[in-house]
Amino acid sequence: MNGLGTDGGGSMHNTVSSTHNTVSGDAVIVGPLLMAQHIEGIQLPPPPPDVPPSQGPMPSRVFVNRTKELADLRDAALSLAAGPEPGVVLVVGVGGVGKTQLVAQAVRRELHERFPDGQLYVDLADHRRDGAVDLAAVLGEFLRALRVHKDYVPGGLAERTALFRSVAATLRLLVKVDNVQHAPEVRALVPPQGLLVATGRRVLPSLLMDGAVLIDVAPLDGAAGTELVRRWHADADEGTAADVVRLCAGHPLALRAALEWLAARPQLTLDDVVRDLTAGRYGTGDDGVREAMGMAMGAVGGTGEGGVGEAVDSVLDSVVAGISGHTRHLYDLLGVLPGTTATADLLTAVGATGVDEGLGELLSCRLAVLVESSDRPRRYRLHDVVRAHARLRARALPEERRRAVLRLVVDFYADAAAHGDALVLGDRFRIQPPPVRPLSELAARGTLFTDRADALEWLDAERVNFRAVIRVAADEGWYEEVWRLCESLWALYHSRKHLADCVESGLLGIEAAQHQARPDVEIRMRNQVARAAYELGDLDRAESQLDAAADLLGLAGDPRLSGVVQESRGLIALARGRSEESPGAARERAEEARQLFERALAANRAVPDPHGIVVQSYNVAQALVAGERWADALGVLDEAEETARTTGDEPMLPRIDLVRAHAFAGLGALDRAVAAAGAAAEAAAGLKQFAKLDQALELLTALADRAEDRPLRAACEEKLGALRRTMGLRPPAAPTA
């Protein structure tokens, strides 16, 4: 069995024997044992820091009068954690009553020591659409928090669930989940070991039947609330403090907002707070809106006790009425914005002034909070109870003003997404023209993002907002912006496998294209939906979208649209061929795929599009290999490689060499197959294409096994194990005796 050597510059040459044979390009077959040495010499990236995740809202310094609830939560958590099976604690109470803070306090005081492998956190409100939670997206975030590299995070829910259970199998984890509404949401996120603590606004009986422990968090009674007020306001008269508690219905969020507002106004007293709350100093001056707010706040609380919602409504009205004018304007803008978070850049883009000062005042009044994010801009969120209040205030704004703000929001996101797409995917085929506004104009200071990685993080951090913005644009009839956003967001959806989002937005993009009578756009949107369905394994849905797209091809001018449709059809044909039990049927599917890819190749040559030519040639070769036409595949791959090298399309080279290795293996030329797979491994490592490096090492392991080359197999297995550990995939625990 021959091996492979490298000179560090990419060419592979014979450093032992006196003869060598070229495989392709710079790759050559070399003497024995050098391939194993070459594999051992492949440099992997350093593993991420072995720091357990510590996610979730930070505990407040001031937290009193929840002694019983803390003790109950601690006892339940410790009891469940001591058992052999994972446990669930359900913390229930009205919105804003302090459930999340109760959990944060319990974790800080005692529970963190019981879960040394980390804490994961998610607010399901950020992942809920039409009442259902995108659990695949949640698990994707969990996997990345557990240091699984993005290239190893699969697309489907079942695959992500299996990987989460595998990665977390030996870890003592604490999972914290806010805004749970249904029991299946909890069950899907329970770690294999450890504990899940969920907060919600109603009891979930089926969870209790499963063994979950219930912790009820009620509003503060008079004595406890008075003690809390006097902790914040030491010189408060006991009777006055009791009046504040009564007017706030013992609701901690309302109490804190009122007292924070007072703390910023040293010229006022607690009596002024009581007087304003009693008089009902409402910011809108509209009794109808006030009544709607009271009803909504009661619904948010979910207790059936109207007094709690009305009390919170009254406090928030008074607090908002007392803040500065530009901050009140900012608050009302936040009520108009779709999505759940905002940045200073967005608020500036929609016309807010004094943004930094206003956000500071909202933070100090506890109306807004900072949100954890992996990208650079600071993100702000209104508490969900406060957000309901702000959105109902926004209903009192003139319709023209509301629509003008929304239009600025949509335009901001459409331009930002286009710039992000350009950085992430480079010079790809797009229907929309480049945005008129430069990237620098979209940021209040600096820039939103600077490079590919930066742009992808920003797009991912804005994912929930993008989903809401696309829906708003569709509702308002801004159809061009709908499909522009959908086209640009392929960079995010494909890179991070947000496939459910891709389907949802793509369907709105299809409707937008139909409203504008744009068959070219409709073809593009249907193809994106089809590709997401294909990756989710829903081949029938993918084919139905492509059938509809194919019917429109005669109305589209750019031949590349035909190319993308034929390519997707070919990928589906290959996938169906892999599932065929009969070899003859599999070959028929492969031939079908080849013909489809040939049409896609012809469409890209007609433009011409060099990258498209390379991709479709690579696909043709894949189909030829699947049909066992090994020699034909090699000829196509040689042409694809030449084009890729000429045009600088280096990311395609590892893919080409992987297919070449399969073709040589099919012909029985194991030495040449090994050389090609080795070239793929080297190129993939250099380009940081870790999934392709994984595939190359797996293939080399199988080839070494066929050739009975033990040193090469051992080297590949060791390197593959090291790669997967670096990528965050932990080996399974050794079985116990």
CSV table of C-alpha atoms in Angstrom, one decimal, residues 50-239:
chain,number,residue,atom,x,y,z
A,50,ASP,CA,-12.9,23.9,28.3
A,51,VAL,CA,-15.1,26.4,30.2
A,52,PRO,CA,-18.6,25.1,31.2
A,53,PRO,CA,-21.4,27.3,29.7
A,54,SER,CA,-23.0,29.6,32.3
A,55,GLN,CA,-26.0,31.0,30.5
A,56,GLY,CA,-29.0,32.9,31.8
A,57,PRO,CA,-30.0,36.2,33.5
A,58,MET,CA,-27.7,37.3,36.3
A,59,PRO,CA,-29.1,37.3,39.8
A,60,SER,CA,-29.9,40.7,41.4
A,61,ARG,CA,-28.0,41.9,44.4
A,62,VAL,CA,-31.3,42.7,46.2
A,63,PHE,CA,-33.6,39.7,46.6
A,64,VAL,CA,-35.7,39.3,49.7
A,65,ASN,CA,-38.9,37.8,50.9
A,66,ARG,CA,-38.8,34.6,48.9
A,67,THR,CA,-37.3,32.5,51.6
A,68,LYS,CA,-39.9,29.7,51.4
A,69,GLU,CA,-39.8,29.6,47.6
A,70,LEU,CA,-36.0,29.5,47.5
A,71,ALA,CA,-36.0,26.7,50.1
A,72,ASP,CA,-38.6,24.7,48.2
A,73,LEU,CA,-36.8,25.1,44.9
A,74,ARG,CA,-33.5,24.2,46.5
A,75,ASP,CA,-34.9,21.1,48.2
A,76,ALA,CA,-36.7,19.9,45.1
A,77,ALA,CA,-33.6,20.4,42.9
A,78,LEU,CA,-31.2,18.7,45.3
A,79,SER,CA,-33.6,15.8,45.8
A,80,LEU,CA,-34.0,15.3,42.0
A,81,ALA,CA,-30.3,15.8,41.3
A,82,ALA,CA,-29.5,13.0,43.7
A,83,GLY,CA,-31.6,10.5,41.8
A,84,PRO,CA,-30.4,8.3,38.9
A,85,GLU,CA,-32.8,9.9,36.4
A,86,PRO,CA,-32.9,13.6,35.2
A,87,GLY,CA,-35.4,15.7,37.1
A,88,VAL,CA,-37.8,18.6,36.3
A,89,VAL,CA,-38.9,21.5,38.4
A,90,LEU,CA,-41.8,23.7,37.2
A,91,VAL,CA,-41.9,27.2,38.6
A,92,VAL,CA,-45.3,28.8,38.0
A,93,GLY,CA,-46.5,32.4,38.5
A,94,VAL,CA,-47.9,35.5,36.8
A,95,GLY,CA,-45.7,37.4,34.3
A,96,GLY,CA,-43.1,39.5,36.1
A,97,VAL,CA,-43.7,38.0,39.5
A,98,GLY,CA,-40.0,37.0,39.7
A,99,LYS,CA,-39.8,33.4,38.6
A,100,THR,CA,-36.6,33.9,36.5
A,101,GLN,CA,-34.9,35.8,39.3
A,102,LEU,CA,-35.9,33.1,41.8
A,103,VAL,CA,-34.2,30.5,39.7
A,104,ALA,CA,-31.1,32.8,39.2
A,105,GLN,CA,-30.8,33.3,43.0
A,106,ALA,CA,-31.1,29.5,43.7
A,107,VAL,CA,-28.4,28.8,41.1
A,108,ARG,CA,-26.0,31.4,42.6
A,109,ARG,CA,-26.5,30.4,46.2
A,110,GLU,CA,-26.3,26.6,46.0
A,111,LEU,CA,-27.3,24.8,42.8
A,112,HIS,CA,-24.3,25.8,40.6
A,113,GLU,CA,-22.0,23.5,42.6
A,114,ARG,CA,-24.3,20.5,41.8
A,115,PHE,CA,-23.9,21.0,38.1
A,116,PRO,CA,-20.2,21.4,37.4
A,117,ASP,CA,-20.6,20.9,33.6
A,118,GLY,CA,-22.6,24.0,33.0
A,119,GLN,CA,-25.9,25.8,32.8
A,120,LEU,CA,-27.9,26.2,29.6
A,121,TYR,CA,-30.6,28.8,29.2
A,122,VAL,CA,-33.4,29.6,26.7
A,123,ASP,CA,-36.4,31.9,26.6
A,124,LEU,CA,-38.9,30.0,24.5
A,125,ALA,CA,-40.7,33.2,23.7
A,126,ASP,CA,-37.8,33.9,21.2
A,127,HIS,CA,-38.5,30.6,19.4
A,128,ARG,CA,-42.3,30.5,19.4
A,129,ARG,CA,-44.1,30.9,16.1
A,130,ASP,CA,-47.9,30.4,15.9
A,131,GLY,CA,-47.9,28.8,19.3
A,132,ALA,CA,-45.3,26.2,18.5
A,133,VAL,CA,-41.6,26.3,19.5
A,134,ASP,CA,-38.8,25.7,17.1
A,135,LEU,CA,-37.1,23.1,19.2
A,136,ALA,CA,-34.5,22.3,16.5
A,137,ALA,CA,-33.3,25.9,16.8
A,138,VAL,CA,-33.1,25.7,20.6
A,139,LEU,CA,-31.1,22.4,20.5
A,140,GLY,CA,-28.8,24.0,17.9
A,141,GLU,CA,-28.1,26.8,20.4
A,142,PHE,CA,-27.5,24.3,23.2
A,143,LEU,CA,-25.1,22.2,21.0
A,144,ARG,CA,-23.1,25.3,20.1
A,145,ALA,CA,-23.0,26.3,23.8
A,146,LEU,CA,-21.6,22.9,24.6
A,147,ARG,CA,-18.8,23.6,22.1
A,148,VAL,CA,-20.1,21.5,19.2
A,149,HIS,CA,-18.7,23.2,16.0
A,150,LYS,CA,-21.3,24.6,13.7
A,151,ASP,CA,-20.2,22.2,10.9
A,152,TYR,CA,-21.2,19.3,13.1
A,153,VAL,CA,-24.7,20.6,14.1
A,154,PRO,CA,-27.2,18.7,11.9
A,155,GLY,CA,-30.3,20.3,10.4
A,156,GLY,CA,-33.2,18.1,11.6
A,157,LEU,CA,-34.9,18.0,15.0
A,158,ALA,CA,-34.4,14.2,15.4
A,159,GLU,CA,-30.7,14.4,14.5
A,160,ARG,CA,-30.1,17.4,16.9
A,161,THR,CA,-32.0,15.6,19.7
A,162,ALA,CA,-29.9,12.5,19.3
A,163,LEU,CA,-26.6,14.6,19.2
A,164,PHE,CA,-27.6,16.6,22.2
A,165,ARG,CA,-28.3,13.4,24.2
A,166,SER,CA,-25.0,12.0,23.0
A,167,VAL,CA,-22.9,15.1,23.8
A,168,ALA,CA,-24.6,15.6,27.2
A,169,ALA,CA,-24.7,11.9,28.1
A,170,THR,CA,-21.9,12.2,30.7
A,171,LEU,CA,-22.4,15.8,31.7
A,172,ARG,CA,-24.1,17.1,34.9
A,173,LEU,CA,-26.1,20.0,33.3
A,174,LEU,CA,-28.6,22.4,34.6
A,175,VAL,CA,-31.0,23.5,31.9
A,176,LYS,CA,-33.1,26.7,32.6
A,177,VAL,CA,-36.1,27.3,30.3
A,178,ASP,CA,-38.4,30.4,30.5
A,179,ASN,CA,-41.9,30.9,29.2
A,180,VAL,CA,-42.9,27.2,28.9
A,181,GLN,CA,-46.4,26.7,27.7
A,182,HIS,CA,-46.7,23.0,26.8
A,183,ALA,CA,-45.2,19.8,28.4
A,184,PRO,CA,-43.5,18.5,25.2
A,185,GLU,CA,-41.4,21.7,25.1
A,186,VAL,CA,-39.9,20.6,28.4
A,187,ARG,CA,-39.5,17.0,27.7
A,188,ALA,CA,-37.5,17.7,24.5
A,189,LEU,CA,-34.9,19.7,26.4
A,190,VAL,CA,-34.4,17.6,29.5
A,191,PRO,CA,-30.6,16.7,29.8
A,192,PRO,CA,-29.7,13.0,30.0
A,193,GLN,CA,-28.2,13.8,33.5
A,194,GLY,CA,-28.9,16.7,35.7
A,195,LEU,CA,-31.9,18.9,36.0
A,196,LEU,CA,-34.3,21.1,34.0
A,197,VAL,CA,-35.9,24.1,35.7
A,198,ALA,CA,-38.8,25.5,33.7
A,199,THR,CA,-40.8,28.7,34.4
A,200,GLY,CA,-44.3,29.3,33.1
A,201,ARG,CA,-47.6,31.0,33.8
A,202,ARG,CA,-49.7,28.0,34.3
A,203,VAL,CA,-49.5,24.5,35.8
A,204,LEU,CA,-48.8,21.7,33.3
A,205,PRO,CA,-50.5,18.6,34.8
A,206,SER,CA,-48.9,16.1,32.5
A,207,LEU,CA,-45.5,17.2,33.6
A,208,LEU,CA,-46.5,16.7,37.3
A,209,MET,CA,-47.7,13.3,36.4
A,210,ASP,CA,-44.2,12.6,34.9
A,211,GLY,CA,-42.7,13.5,38.3
A,212,ALA,CA,-42.0,17.2,38.0
A,213,VAL,CA,-42.0,19.2,41.2
A,214,LEU,CA,-44.2,22.3,41.3
A,215,ILE,CA,-43.1,25.6,42.9
A,216,ASP,CA,-45.8,28.3,43.0
A,217,VAL,CA,-44.6,31.9,43.0
A,218,ALA,CA,-47.4,34.2,44.1
A,219,PRO,CA,-47.4,38.0,44.4
A,220,LEU,CA,-46.0,39.3,47.7
A,221,ASP,CA,-48.3,39.6,50.6
A,222,GLY,CA,-48.6,42.9,52.5
A,223,ALA,CA,-45.9,42.2,55.1
A,224,ALA,CA,-43.3,40.8,52.6
A,225,GLY,CA,-44.0,43.6,50.1
A,226,THR,CA,-43.6,46.2,52.8
A,227,GLU,CA,-40.3,44.8,53.9
A,228,LEU,CA,-39.1,44.8,50.3
A,229,VAL,CA,-40.1,48.4,49.8
A,230,ARG,CA,-38.4,49.5,52.9
A,231,ARG,CA,-35.3,47.6,51.9
A,232,TRP,CA,-35.1,49.7,48.7
A,233,HIS,CA,-36.4,52.9,50.5
A,234,ALA,CA,-35.1,52.7,54.0
A,235,ASP,CA,-36.8,55.8,55.4
A,236,ALA,CA,-40.2,54.8,54.0
A,237,ASP,CA,-43.1,55.1,56.4
A,238,GLU,CA,-44.6,51.6,57.0
A,239,GLY,CA,-48.1,52.8,56.1
